[in-house]
Amino acid sequence: MPFFPALGSSTAALRRWCLALCIALLTPACAELPKNVERPVSHALAAPSGTPLALLVQQRHDAAAAHFDSGFLLLAGPQAAYGSRLALVEGARRTLDLQYYSIHADASTGRLLAAVRDAAARGVRVRILLDDFHSTGRDALVMRLAFVPNIEMRMFNPLAGARSSTLGRLFNSLDDASRIQQRMHNKLFLADNVMGVTGGRNLGDAYFGNADSGNFVDLDVLSAGPIVQDLSRSFDAYWNNERAYPVQSLVTREELDKIRDSTKAADGATRQDPSATTAQPPDAGGAGPTPEQRAYAWDEKPMDLNTADFVWAPAVVMADKPAKIPPDPASADAGDGKAPGLTVSQQVDKQAGARTSHSLEAAADTAADGETVVDGLLQLIGQARQDLLIISPYFVPGPEIMQAFTAAHERGVRIRVLTNSLASNDAPVAHVGYARHREALLAAGVDLYELRSEQTGLRSAFGSSGSDLSGKSRAMLHSKALVMDGRLLVVGSMNLDLRSQLQNTEVALLIRSNQLSGTASHQIENVLREGAWHVERVDGRLIWRAPQHSGVQDATTEPDASAGLRLLLKLFGPLAPDSML
């Protein structure tokens, strides 16, 4: 997640952002966060064994005669990603815990959060923890859920000021610019502390193949069993942290109602209100997907968890501690003195001793030597012996990442990295941080692949991105994954960049499974072969080799990107350091 807001790959959008940044730098800050905020402490469900979801997990485990107690299912396409979350909401009987960097107020989220409201109405305790960077304008309407009975909502690392626009709030926070850049990037969706989803997706149309202008190619994991308790412990650490502010301490319901009314007036039509009891149709005046597209990409139906084909395997949770983001220095709650660090959690099997096999224990111990999730990945890369397959949509390698790749290549490890092309990057300025290191990466022995934004075959890779439906929608890479030596799979919220390493908090699952690693490798290699440009250096210049069967020619400049956009990036890109991208 780059610091620069996602604007799409248009020169006009980039000009608007550069102008806004200049204005922001000249604008004084004034607003402050509230002090002496009450945060009642709460924790995940202590004993989930008696819930319907727990019984379902036990039945699936016994039917598989599994040797390990935790099961995993890769969620590659938007239907599986959406349907799994809806199934968890409808199946929950005791608790729902949601932790996200971004929740958009649109049709997909409206349907999903309407189901969350229904769960709260039947007695399910709901906790929603949301990073506060994007909770402005229409997206601020998600915060109205905090005023619904049985739903608590907190904003992590909030920005002071009015919520009418993101830039307005940035203006009010420029006296603490370093904290603005530090965001909670974690993604968790947990039900009854026994089933949950983690990975790269935020909540919104573009993450579920339902946006008309561009859709993200993403990847999550549905987890079942005791490993979810470790995910819940990470959630609790953030929920009970002094950086988490109850919504009621930041904004009133009346202020949110005014935002709702102003967005309705601006649209000239009734938009989706994600806090409504039932989902409303999307804006009839917009240019959204057709009914046929919607039926294919997003059917609003829950997954049948009774037929979910779980792979039962040993795994650990890798999670940054919330203290990676310092509290507001002006807050009375500041000064806890906690040092940032990486938590690597392992479950213990009382019957079989260690749930994890020896090889996973060694990998977990290696990862635990790092101070952050990304540091843990670098420790794992240091143990690779044969092959590394990496997906990082925002790929800005710092010195430690470059050193890890160079050392792995010298050991004979094959390294392949899939990232965004300039045309597929939703934050084009962030592409500069990658492009300035591209030739050094190639020299270090890294095989580089960049997603082709205009394509028609992504359903064969990570499931449909939506681009094969409209013919006009861009595919944008958002998956974050690593496969090591065909046996260890990491799926999480992190990118391989300085932002994830040093500033944002992240969470990931490390799973030891030849089956899951093989499935992920097959999907990734399909994209490398048929959906991505292969970047090479030939006779002193870069060549983008076209994907197989694409019918397009090789390129000698950033493919599919306009000359104007390339020029603007050359002019403004050097002004942004790698740590901000």
Coordinates of C-alpha atoms in Angstrom, one line a residue:
M1 CA 0.0 0.0 0.0
P2 CA 1.8 3.2 -1.1
F3 CA 1.4 6.4 0.7
F4 CA 0.1 8.1 -2.4
P5 CA -3.7 7.4 -2.7
A6 CA -4.8 5.1 -5.5
L7 CA -5.7 7.3 -8.4
G8 CA -5.5 5.0 -11.5
S9 CA -3.0 5.3 -14.2
S10 CA -4.1 8.6 -15.7
T11 CA -2.0 11.7 -16.2
A12 CA -4.9 13.9 -15.1
A13 CA -5.2 12.0 -11.8
L14 CA -1.4 12.3 -11.2
R15 CA -1.5 16.1 -11.9
R16 CA -4.4 16.4 -9.3
W17 CA -2.4 14.6 -6.7
C18 CA 0.8 16.6 -7.3
L19 CA -1.2 19.9 -7.0
A20 CA -2.9 18.7 -3.9
L21 CA 0.4 17.7 -2.3
C22 CA 1.8 21.2 -3.0
I23 CA -1.2 22.8 -1.4
A24 CA -1.0 20.5 1.6
L25 CA 2.6 21.5 2.2
L26 CA 1.6 25.1 2.5
T27 CA -1.4 24.6 4.8
P28 CA -1.2 24.9 8.6
A29 CA -2.4 22.0 10.8
C30 CA -4.8 22.6 13.7
A31 CA -7.1 19.8 14.7
E32 CA -6.2 17.3 17.5
L33 CA -7.2 13.8 18.5
P34 CA -9.3 13.4 21.6
K35 CA -7.6 12.6 25.0
N36 CA -8.5 10.3 27.9
V37 CA -10.5 8.0 25.6
E38 CA -12.3 5.1 27.2
R39 CA -11.5 1.7 25.5
P40 CA -13.3 -1.2 27.2
V41 CA -11.1 -4.3 27.0
S42 CA -12.5 -7.3 25.2
H43 CA -11.2 -10.5 23.8
A44 CA -11.9 -13.2 21.3
L45 CA -14.3 -16.1 22.2
A46 CA -12.5 -18.1 24.8
A47 CA -14.2 -21.5 24.1
P48 CA -15.4 -21.8 20.4
S49 CA -15.9 -25.6 20.6
G50 CA -19.7 -25.6 20.9
T51 CA -20.6 -23.4 18.0
P52 CA -22.1 -24.6 14.7
L53 CA -18.9 -23.5 12.8
A54 CA -16.7 -25.4 15.3
L55 CA -18.8 -28.5 14.8
L56 CA -18.5 -28.1 11.0
V57 CA -14.7 -27.8 11.3
Q58 CA -14.5 -30.9 13.4
Q59 CA -16.7 -32.9 11.0
R60 CA -14.6 -31.8 8.0
H61 CA -11.4 -32.7 9.9
D62 CA -12.7 -36.1 10.9
A63 CA -14.0 -36.9 7.4
A64 CA -10.5 -36.1 6.0
A65 CA -8.8 -38.3 8.7
A66 CA -6.4 -35.3 8.9
H67 CA -3.1 -35.5 10.8
F68 CA -3.2 -31.8 11.5
D69 CA -5.9 -29.8 13.3
S70 CA -6.0 -26.6 11.1
G71 CA -7.3 -26.6 7.6
F72 CA -6.7 -24.1 4.7
L73 CA -8.4 -23.2 1.4
L74 CA -6.9 -20.8 -1.1
L75 CA -9.5 -18.2 -2.2
A76 CA -8.3 -17.1 -5.6
G77 CA -11.4 -15.7 -7.4
P78 CA -13.8 -13.0 -6.3
Q79 CA -16.8 -15.4 -5.9
A80 CA -14.9 -17.6 -3.5
A81 CA -13.5 -14.5 -1.6
Y82 CA -16.9 -12.9 -1.3
G83 CA -18.9 -16.1 -0.7
S84 CA -16.5 -17.3 2.1
R85 CA -16.9 -14.1 4.0
L86 CA -20.7 -14.1 3.6
A87 CA -20.8 -17.7 4.8
L88 CA -18.8 -16.8 7.9
V89 CA -21.2 -14.0 8.7
E90 CA -24.3 -16.1 8.3
G91 CA -22.7 -19.1 10.2
A92 CA -21.4 -17.0 13.1
R93 CA -23.4 -17.4 16.4
R94 CA -21.1 -15.8 19.0
T95 CA -18.5 -13.4 17.6
L96 CA -17.4 -11.6 14.4
D97 CA -14.1 -9.7 14.3
L98 CA -13.1 -7.7 11.2
Q99 CA -9.8 -5.9 10.8
Y100 CA -9.1 -4.0 7.6
Y101 CA -7.0 -1.2 6.1
S102 CA -9.9 -0.1 3.9
I103 CA -13.7 -0.7 3.7
H104 CA -15.4 1.0 0.8
A105 CA -19.0 2.1 0.9
D106 CA -20.2 0.4 -2.2
A107 CA -22.5 -2.3 -3.4
S108 CA -20.4 -5.3 -2.5
T109 CA -19.6 -4.0 1.0
G110 CA -23.2 -2.9 1.5
R111 CA -24.5 -6.4 1.0
L112 CA -21.8 -7.9 3.2
L113 CA -22.2 -5.4 6.0
A114 CA -26.0 -5.7 5.9
A115 CA -25.4 -9.4 6.7
V116 CA -23.1 -8.3 9.6
R117 CA -26.0 -6.1 10.9
D118 CA -28.3 -9.0 10.7
A119 CA -25.8 -11.1 12.7
A120 CA -25.6 -8.4 15.4
A121 CA -29.4 -8.4 15.5
R122 CA -29.5 -12.1 16.3
G123 CA -27.0 -11.6 19.2
V124 CA -23.6 -12.0 17.6
R125 CA -21.0 -9.6 19.2
V126 CA -19.3 -7.7 16.3
R127 CA -16.0 -5.8 16.5
I128 CA -14.8 -3.9 13.5
L129 CA -11.3 -2.4 13.5
L130 CA -10.5 -0.1 10.6
D131 CA -7.4 1.9 9.7
D132 CA -8.5 5.5 9.5
F133 CA -6.7 6.8 6.4
H134 CA -9.6 6.2 3.9
S135 CA -12.6 6.9 6.1
T136 CA -13.6 10.1 4.4
G137 CA -16.4 11.2 2.1
R138 CA -18.8 8.3 1.1
D139 CA -16.5 5.7 2.7
A140 CA -17.0 7.4 6.1
L141 CA -20.5 6.1 6.0
V142 CA -19.2 2.7 7.1
M143 CA -18.6 4.2 10.5
R144 CA -22.4 4.5 11.1
L145 CA -22.2 0.8 12.0
A146 CA -20.7 1.9 15.3
F147 CA -24.1 3.2 16.4
V148 CA -25.8 -0.2 15.8
P149 CA -26.6 -2.4 18.8
N150 CA -24.1 -5.2 19.4
I151 CA -21.5 -3.6 17.0
E152 CA -18.4 -1.9 18.3
M153 CA -16.1 -0.1 15.8
R154 CA -12.7 1.4 16.4
M155 CA -10.4 3.4 14.1
F156 CA -6.7 2.6 14.3
N157 CA -4.2 5.5 14.2
P158 CA -6.9 8.1 13.3
L159 CA -6.3 11.4 11.7
A160 CA -7.8 14.5 13.2
G161 CA -10.1 16.8 11.3
A162 CA -13.3 16.8 9.3
R163 CA -14.1 13.8 7.1
S164 CA -15.4 15.5 4.1
S165 CA -12.2 14.7 2.1
T166 CA -8.9 12.9 2.5
L167 CA -6.9 15.9 1.6
G168 CA -8.6 18.1 4.2
R169 CA -7.7 15.6 6.9
L170 CA -4.1 15.5 5.6
F171 CA -3.9 19.2 5.9
N172 CA -4.8 19.0 9.6
S173 CA -2.2 16.4 10.3
L174 CA 0.9 17.7 8.6
D175 CA 2.5 18.5 11.9
D176 CA 2.7 14.8 12.5
A177 CA 3.5 13.7 8.9
S178 CA 5.6 10.7 9.9
R179 CA 2.5 9.1 11.7
I180 CA 0.3 9.8 8.6
Q181 CA 2.5 7.4 6.7
Q182 CA 2.3 4.6 9.2
R183 CA -0.9 2.6 8.6
M184 CA -2.5 -0.6 9.9
H185 CA -2.5 -2.7 6.8
N186 CA -3.7 -6.0 8.4
K187 CA -6.7 -7.9 6.9
L188 CA -8.7 -10.4 9.1
F189 CA -12.3 -11.6 8.9
L190 CA -12.9 -14.0 11.9
A191 CA -16.0 -15.9 12.9
D192 CA -16.5 -17.5 16.4
N193 CA -12.7 -17.8 16.7
V194 CA -12.8 -21.0 14.7
M195 CA -12.9 -19.9 11.0
G196 CA -11.4 -16.9 9.3
V197 CA -10.0 -15.2 6.2
T198 CA -6.7 -13.4 5.8
G199 CA -4.7 -12.3 2.8
G200 CA -4.5 -9.2 0.5
R201 CA -8.1 -8.1 0.0
N202 CA -9.7 -5.1 1.5
L203 CA -13.5 -4.9 1.3
G204 CA -15.0 -3.2 -1.8
D205 CA -16.3 -3.7 -5.4
A206 CA -12.8 -3.6 -6.9
Y207 CA -11.7 -6.5 -4.6
F208 CA -14.6 -8.7 -5.6
G209 CA -14.5 -8.3 -9.4
N210 CA -17.5 -5.9 -9.3
A211 CA -16.0 -2.5 -10.4
D212 CA -16.3 -1.2 -13.9
S213 CA -13.1 0.7 -14.3
G214 CA -10.6 -1.7 -12.7
N215 CA -10.5 -4.8 -10.5
F216 CA -7.8 -6.2 -8.3
V217 CA -6.3 -9.7 -8.8
D218 CA -6.0 -10.9 -5.3
L219 CA -5.5 -13.9 -3.1
D220 CA -6.7 -14.9 0.5
V221 CA -6.8 -18.0 2.6
L222 CA -9.8 -19.4 4.4
S223 CA -8.5 -21.0 7.7
A224 CA -10.3 -23.4 10.0
G225 CA -9.4 -24.8 13.4
P226 CA -6.9 -23.7 16.2
I227 CA -4.8 -21.5 13.9
V228 CA -7.7 -19.0 14.0
Q229 CA -7.1 -18.5 17.7
D230 CA -3.6 -17.1 16.8
L231 CA -5.2 -14.8 14.3
S232 CA -7.7 -13.7 17.0
R233 CA -4.9 -13.0 19.4
S234 CA -3.3 -10.7 16.9
F235 CA -6.7 -8.9 16.4
D236 CA -7.1 -8.5 20.2
A237 CA -3.7 -6.9 20.5
Y238 CA -4.7 -4.2 18.1
W239 CA -8.3 -3.8 19.3
N240 CA -7.2 -3.2 22.9
N241 CA -4.3 -0.9 21.9
E242 CA -4.2 2.8 22.8
R243 CA -3.9 3.6 19.0
A244 CA -7.5 2.2 18.5
Y245 CA -10.1 4.9 19.0
P246 CA -13.9 4.1 19.4
V247 CA -15.8 5.8 16.5
Q248 CA -17.9 7.7 19.0
S249 CA -14.8 9.5 20.2
L250 CA -14.0 10.8 16.7
V251 CA -17.3 11.6 15.0
T252 CA -21.0 11.9 15.9
R253 CA -23.9 10.2 14.2
E254 CA -25.2 13.6 13.1
E255 CA -21.9 14.4 11.4
L256 CA -22.1 11.1 9.5
D257 CA -25.7 11.8 8.6
K258 CA -24.6 15.1 7.0
I259 CA -22.0 13.3 5.0
R260 CA -24.6 10.8 3.8
D261 CA -27.0 13.6 2.8
S262 CA -24.2 15.5 1.0
T263 CA -23.1 12.4 -1.0
K264 CA -26.7 11.7 -2.0
A265 CA -27.1 15.3 -3.2
A266 CA -23.8 15.2 -5.1
D267 CA -24.7 11.9 -6.8
G268 CA -28.2 13.0 -7.7
A269 CA -29.3 9.4 -6.7
T270 CA -29.5 7.2 -3.7
R271 CA -26.2 5.4 -3.2
Q272 CA -25.5 2.3 -1.1
D273 CA -25.5 2.9 2.6
P274 CA -23.4 0.2 4.1
S275 CA -24.9 0.6 7.5
A276 CA -28.5 0.1 6.2
T277 CA -30.4 -3.0 7.4
T278 CA -30.8 -4.3 3.8
A279 CA -28.7 -3.8 0.8
Q280 CA -29.9 -1.2 -1.7
P281 CA -29.2 -1.3 -5.4
P282 CA -26.1 0.5 -6.7
D283 CA -26.4 4.0 -8.2
A284 CA -28.8 3.7 -11.1
G285 CA -27.1 6.7 -12.7
G286 CA -23.6 5.2 -12.7
A287 CA -21.9 3.1 -15.3
G288 CA -21.6 0.0 -13.2
P289 CA -21.4 -3.6 -14.4
T290 CA -24.3 -5.1 -16.3
P291 CA -26.5 -7.7 -14.7
E292 CA -24.8 -10.4 -16.7
Q293 CA -21.4 -9.3 -15.4
R294 CA -22.6 -9.1 -11.9
A295 CA -24.1 -12.6 -12.0
Y296 CA -20.8 -14.0 -13.2
A297 CA -18.4 -12.0 -11.0
W298 CA -20.5 -11.6 -7.8
D299 CA -23.5 -13.6 -7.1
E300 CA -24.1 -12.5 -3.5
K301 CA -24.3 -16.2 -2.4
P302 CA -22.5 -17.7 0.6
M303 CA -20.0 -20.5 0.0
D304 CA -21.2 -23.9 1.0
L305 CA -18.7 -24.5 3.9
N306 CA -19.9 -28.2 4.1
T307 CA -18.2 -28.9 0.8
A308 CA -15.1 -26.8 1.3
D309 CA -12.0 -28.8 0.3
F310 CA -9.6 -27.9 3.1
V311 CA -6.0 -28.9 3.1
W312 CA -5.0 -29.9 6.7
A313 CA -1.5 -28.7 7.4
P314 CA 0.8 -27.2 10.0
A315 CA 1.0 -23.4 10.0
V316 CA 2.0 -20.4 12.0
V317 CA 0.8 -16.8 12.2
M318 CA 3.3 -14.0 11.5
A319 CA 2.1 -10.6 12.8
D320 CA 3.6 -7.3 13.4
K321 CA 3.0 -5.9 16.9
P322 CA 0.8 -2.7 17.0
A323 CA 3.6 -0.8 18.7
K324 CA 5.2 -0.7 15.2
I325 CA 3.0 2.4 14.8
P326 CA 3.8 4.8 17.7
P327 CA 0.8 6.5 19.4
D328 CA -0.1 10.1 19.1
P329 CA 2.7 11.9 21.0
A330 CA 0.1 14.5 22.2
S331 CA -2.2 11.9 23.6
A332 CA -2.5 11.3 27.3
D333 CA -2.4 7.6 26.5
A334 CA 1.0 7.7 24.8
G335 CA 4.2 6.5 26.2
D336 CA 3.6 2.7 26.7
G337 CA 7.3 2.1 26.1
K338 CA 6.6 -1.0 24.1
A339 CA 9.1 -1.9 21.4
P340 CA 7.9 -3.0 17.9
G341 CA 8.5 -6.6 17.0
L342 CA 7.3 -9.6 15.1
T343 CA 5.0 -12.2 16.8
V344 CA 5.3 -15.7 15.4
S345 CA 2.5 -17.9 17.0
Q346 CA 2.5 -21.6 17.0
Q347 CA -0.3 -23.9 18.3
V348 CA 0.5 -26.9 20.5
D349 CA -1.2 -30.3 19.9
K350 CA -1.7 -31.8 23.3
Q351 CA -2.0 -35.3 21.9
A352 CA 0.8 -35.3 19.3
G353 CA 3.2 -32.8 20.9
A354 CA 4.1 -30.0 18.5
R355 CA 1.4 -29.5 15.8
T356 CA 4.0 -28.2 13.4
S357 CA 6.5 -30.5 11.8
H358 CA 10.2 -30.1 12.4
S359 CA 10.7 -28.2 9.1
L360 CA 8.0 -25.7 9.9
E361 CA 9.3 -25.2 13.4
A362 CA 12.7 -24.4 11.9
A363 CA 11.1 -22.0 9.4
A364 CA 9.0 -20.4 12.2
D365 CA 12.1 -20.0 14.4
T366 CA 14.0 -18.5 11.4
A367 CA 11.2 -16.0 10.7
A368 CA 11.0 -15.1 14.4
D369 CA 14.5 -13.7 14.1
G370 CA 13.1 -10.8 12.1
E371 CA 11.6 -7.7 13.7
T372 CA 8.7 -7.4 11.2
V373 CA 6.7 -9.7 8.9
V374 CA 8.9 -8.5 6.0
D375 CA 12.0 -9.2 8.0
G376 CA 10.6 -12.7 8.7
L377 CA 10.2 -13.2 5.0
L378 CA 13.8 -12.1 4.4
Q379 CA 14.9 -14.7 7.0
L380 CA 13.0 -17.4 5.1
I381 CA 14.4 -16.3 1.8
G382 CA 17.8 -16.8 3.4
Q383 CA 16.9 -20.5 3.9
A384 CA 15.7 -21.1 0.3
R385 CA 17.7 -23.7 -1.6
Q386 CA 16.0 -24.2 -5.0
D387 CA 13.1 -21.8 -5.9
L388 CA 11.4 -18.6 -4.8
L389 CA 8.1 -17.5 -6.4
I390 CA 7.0 -14.1 -5.1
I391 CA 4.0 -11.8 -5.7
S392 CA 4.4 -8.2 -4.5
P393 CA 2.1 -5.7 -6.2
Y394 CA 4.1 -2.8 -4.7
F395 CA 7.7 -3.9 -5.0
V396 CA 10.2 -1.3 -3.8
P397 CA 13.3 -3.3 -2.6
G398 CA 15.4 -1.7 0.1
P399 CA 19.1 -2.7 0.8
E400 CA 18.2 -5.7 2.9
I401 CA 15.8 -7.1 0.3
M402 CA 18.4 -6.6 -2.4
Q403 CA 21.0 -8.3 -0.3
A404 CA 18.7 -11.3 0.4
F405 CA 18.0 -11.7 -3.4
T406 CA 21.7 -11.5 -4.2
A407 CA 22.7 -14.1 -1.6
A408 CA 19.9 -16.4 -2.7
H409 CA 20.9 -16.2 -6.4
E410 CA 24.6 -16.9 -5.4
R411 CA 23.3 -20.1 -3.7
G412 CA 21.7 -21.2 -7.0
V413 CA 18.1 -20.3 -6.1
R414 CA 15.8 -19.4 -9.0
I415 CA 14.0 -16.2 -8.1
R416 CA 10.9 -15.1 -9.9
V417 CA 8.9 -12.0 -8.9
L418 CA 5.5 -10.9 -10.2
T419 CA 4.6 -7.2 -9.7
N420 CA 2.5 -4.6 -11.3
S421 CA 3.4 -2.9 -14.6
L422 CA 3.1 0.8 -14.8
A423 CA -0.3 0.4 -16.6
S424 CA -1.7 -2.0 -14.0
N425 CA -0.5 -0.1 -11.0
D426 CA -3.4 1.7 -9.2
A427 CA -0.8 4.1 -7.7
P428 CA 1.5 4.9 -10.6
V429 CA 3.9 7.1 -8.6
A430 CA 4.7 4.0 -6.5
H431 CA 6.0 2.3 -9.7
V432 CA 8.9 4.7 -9.7
G433 CA 10.3 3.1 -6.6
Y434 CA 10.3 -0.2 -8.4
A435 CA 11.5 1.1 -11.8
R436 CA 14.6 2.8 -10.3
H437 CA 15.7 -0.7 -9.0
R438 CA 14.7 -2.8 -12.0
E439 CA 18.1 -3.1 -13.6
A440 CA 19.8 -3.8 -10.3
L441 CA 17.3 -6.6 -9.7
L442 CA 17.9 -8.1 -13.1
A443 CA 21.7 -7.9 -12.4
A444 CA 21.1 -9.7 -9.1
G445 CA 19.6 -12.6 -10.9
V446 CA 15.9 -11.9 -10.3
D447 CA 13.4 -12.8 -13.1
L448 CA 11.0 -9.9 -13.3
Y449 CA 7.4 -10.2 -14.5
E450 CA 4.9 -7.3 -14.7
L451 CA 1.2 -7.9 -14.9
R452 CA -0.4 -6.9 -18.2
S453 CA -3.3 -4.6 -17.4
E454 CA -5.4 -5.1 -20.5
Q455 CA -6.1 -8.8 -20.9
T456 CA -8.8 -11.4 -21.2
G457 CA -7.5 -14.5 -19.5
L458 CA -7.1 -13.9 -15.8
R459 CA -9.9 -16.3 -14.8
S460 CA -7.4 -19.1 -15.6
A461 CA -5.0 -17.7 -13.0
F462 CA -6.3 -16.3 -9.8
G463 CA -9.9 -16.3 -10.9
S464 CA -11.6 -13.6 -12.9
S465 CA -10.5 -10.0 -12.1
G466 CA -13.4 -8.6 -13.9
S467 CA -11.3 -7.6 -17.0
D468 CA -12.7 -10.4 -19.0
L469 CA -16.2 -9.3 -18.3
S470 CA -16.4 -5.7 -19.4
G471 CA -13.6 -5.5 -22.0
K472 CA -12.7 -2.1 -20.6
S473 CA -11.8 -2.9 -17.0
R474 CA -8.1 -2.9 -15.9
A475 CA -6.6 -5.8 -14.1
M476 CA -4.5 -4.5 -11.1
L477 CA -2.3 -6.9 -9.1
H478 CA -3.0 -6.9 -5.3
S479 CA -2.0 -10.4 -4.2
K480 CA 0.8 -10.8 -1.7
A481 CA 2.4 -14.3 -1.6
L482 CA 5.6 -16.3 -1.4
V483 CA 6.3 -19.9 -2.3
M484 CA 9.6 -21.3 -1.1
D485 CA 11.1 -24.6 -2.5
G486 CA 7.7 -25.9 -3.3
R487 CA 6.8 -26.6 0.3
L488 CA 6.3 -23.4 2.2
L489 CA 3.6 -20.9 1.3
V490 CA 3.1 -17.5 2.8
V491 CA -0.1 -15.5 2.1
G492 CA -0.7 -12.2 3.8
S493 CA -1.2 -8.4 3.7
M494 CA 2.5 -7.5 3.2
N495 CA 4.4 -6.2 0.2
L496 CA 8.1 -6.5 -0.3
D497 CA 8.8 -2.9 0.1
L498 CA 10.2 -0.5 2.7
R499 CA 6.7 0.7 3.7
S500 CA 5.6 -2.8 4.8
Q501 CA 9.0 -3.4 6.3
L502 CA 9.4 -0.2 8.3
Q503 CA 6.0 1.6 8.6
N504 CA 2.8 -0.4 8.0
T505 CA 1.7 -3.2 10.3
E506 CA 1.1 -6.6 8.5
V507 CA -0.1 -10.1 9.1
A508 CA 0.5 -13.4 7.3
L509 CA 0.1 -17.1 7.4
L510 CA 3.1 -19.4 6.9
I511 CA 1.9 -22.9 5.9
R512 CA 3.9 -26.0 5.3
S513 CA 2.1 -27.9 2.6
N514 CA 3.4 -29.3 -0.7
Q515 CA -0.2 -29.4 -1.9
L516 CA -1.0 -25.8 -1.2
S517 CA 2.4 -24.7 -2.4
G518 CA 1.9 -26.6 -5.6
T519 CA -1.5 -25.2 -6.2
A520 CA -0.3 -21.6 -5.6
S521 CA 2.8 -22.2 -7.8
H522 CA 0.6 -23.5 -10.7
Q523 CA -1.6 -20.4 -10.5
I524 CA 1.3 -18.0 -10.3
E525 CA 3.1 -19.7 -13.2
N526 CA 0.0 -19.4 -15.4
V527 CA 0.0 -15.7 -14.8
L528 CA 3.8 -15.4 -15.5
R529 CA 3.3 -17.3 -18.8
E530 CA 0.0 -15.9 -20.1
G531 CA -0.7 -12.7 -18.2
A532 CA 2.5 -10.9 -17.6
W533 CA 5.3 -9.1 -19.4
H534 CA 8.7 -10.7 -18.8
V535 CA 11.3 -8.0 -18.4
E536 CA 14.8 -8.7 -19.7
R537 CA 17.9 -6.6 -20.4
V538 CA 19.2 -7.1 -24.0
D539 CA 22.1 -5.2 -25.5
G540 CA 22.1 -2.6 -22.8
R541 CA 18.4 -1.9 -22.8
L542 CA 15.2 -3.2 -21.3
I543 CA 12.8 -5.4 -23.3
W544 CA 9.3 -6.4 -22.2
R545 CA 8.6 -9.8 -23.7
A546 CA 4.9 -10.2 -24.4
P547 CA 2.8 -12.9 -22.7
Q548 CA 2.3 -16.2 -24.6
H549 CA -0.7 -16.3 -26.9
S550 CA -1.4 -12.6 -26.2
G551 CA -1.2 -11.5 -29.8
V552 CA 0.8 -8.3 -28.8
Q553 CA 4.4 -7.4 -29.7
D554 CA 7.3 -7.1 -27.4
A555 CA 7.9 -3.6 -26.0
T556 CA 10.9 -1.3 -25.5
T557 CA 9.1 1.2 -23.2
E558 CA 6.7 0.7 -20.3
P559 CA 3.9 -1.2 -22.1
D560 CA 0.3 0.1 -22.3
A561 CA 1.2 3.3 -20.5
S562 CA 0.9 6.7 -22.2
A563 CA 3.8 8.9 -23.0
G564 CA 2.4 11.7 -20.8
L565 CA 2.2 9.4 -17.8
R566 CA 5.8 8.2 -18.3
L567 CA 7.0 11.8 -18.6
L568 CA 5.2 12.9 -15.4
L569 CA 6.7 10.0 -13.5
K570 CA 10.1 11.0 -14.7
L571 CA 9.5 14.6 -13.5
F572 CA 7.8 13.9 -10.1
G573 CA 9.0 10.4 -9.3
P574 CA 12.5 11.4 -8.1
L575 CA 10.8 13.7 -5.5
A576 CA 9.4 10.8 -3.6
P577 CA 11.8 8.6 -1.6
D578 CA 11.4 4.8 -1.6
S579 CA 10.2 4.8 2.0
M580 CA 7.1 6.8 1.0
L581 CA 6.1 4.6 -2.0

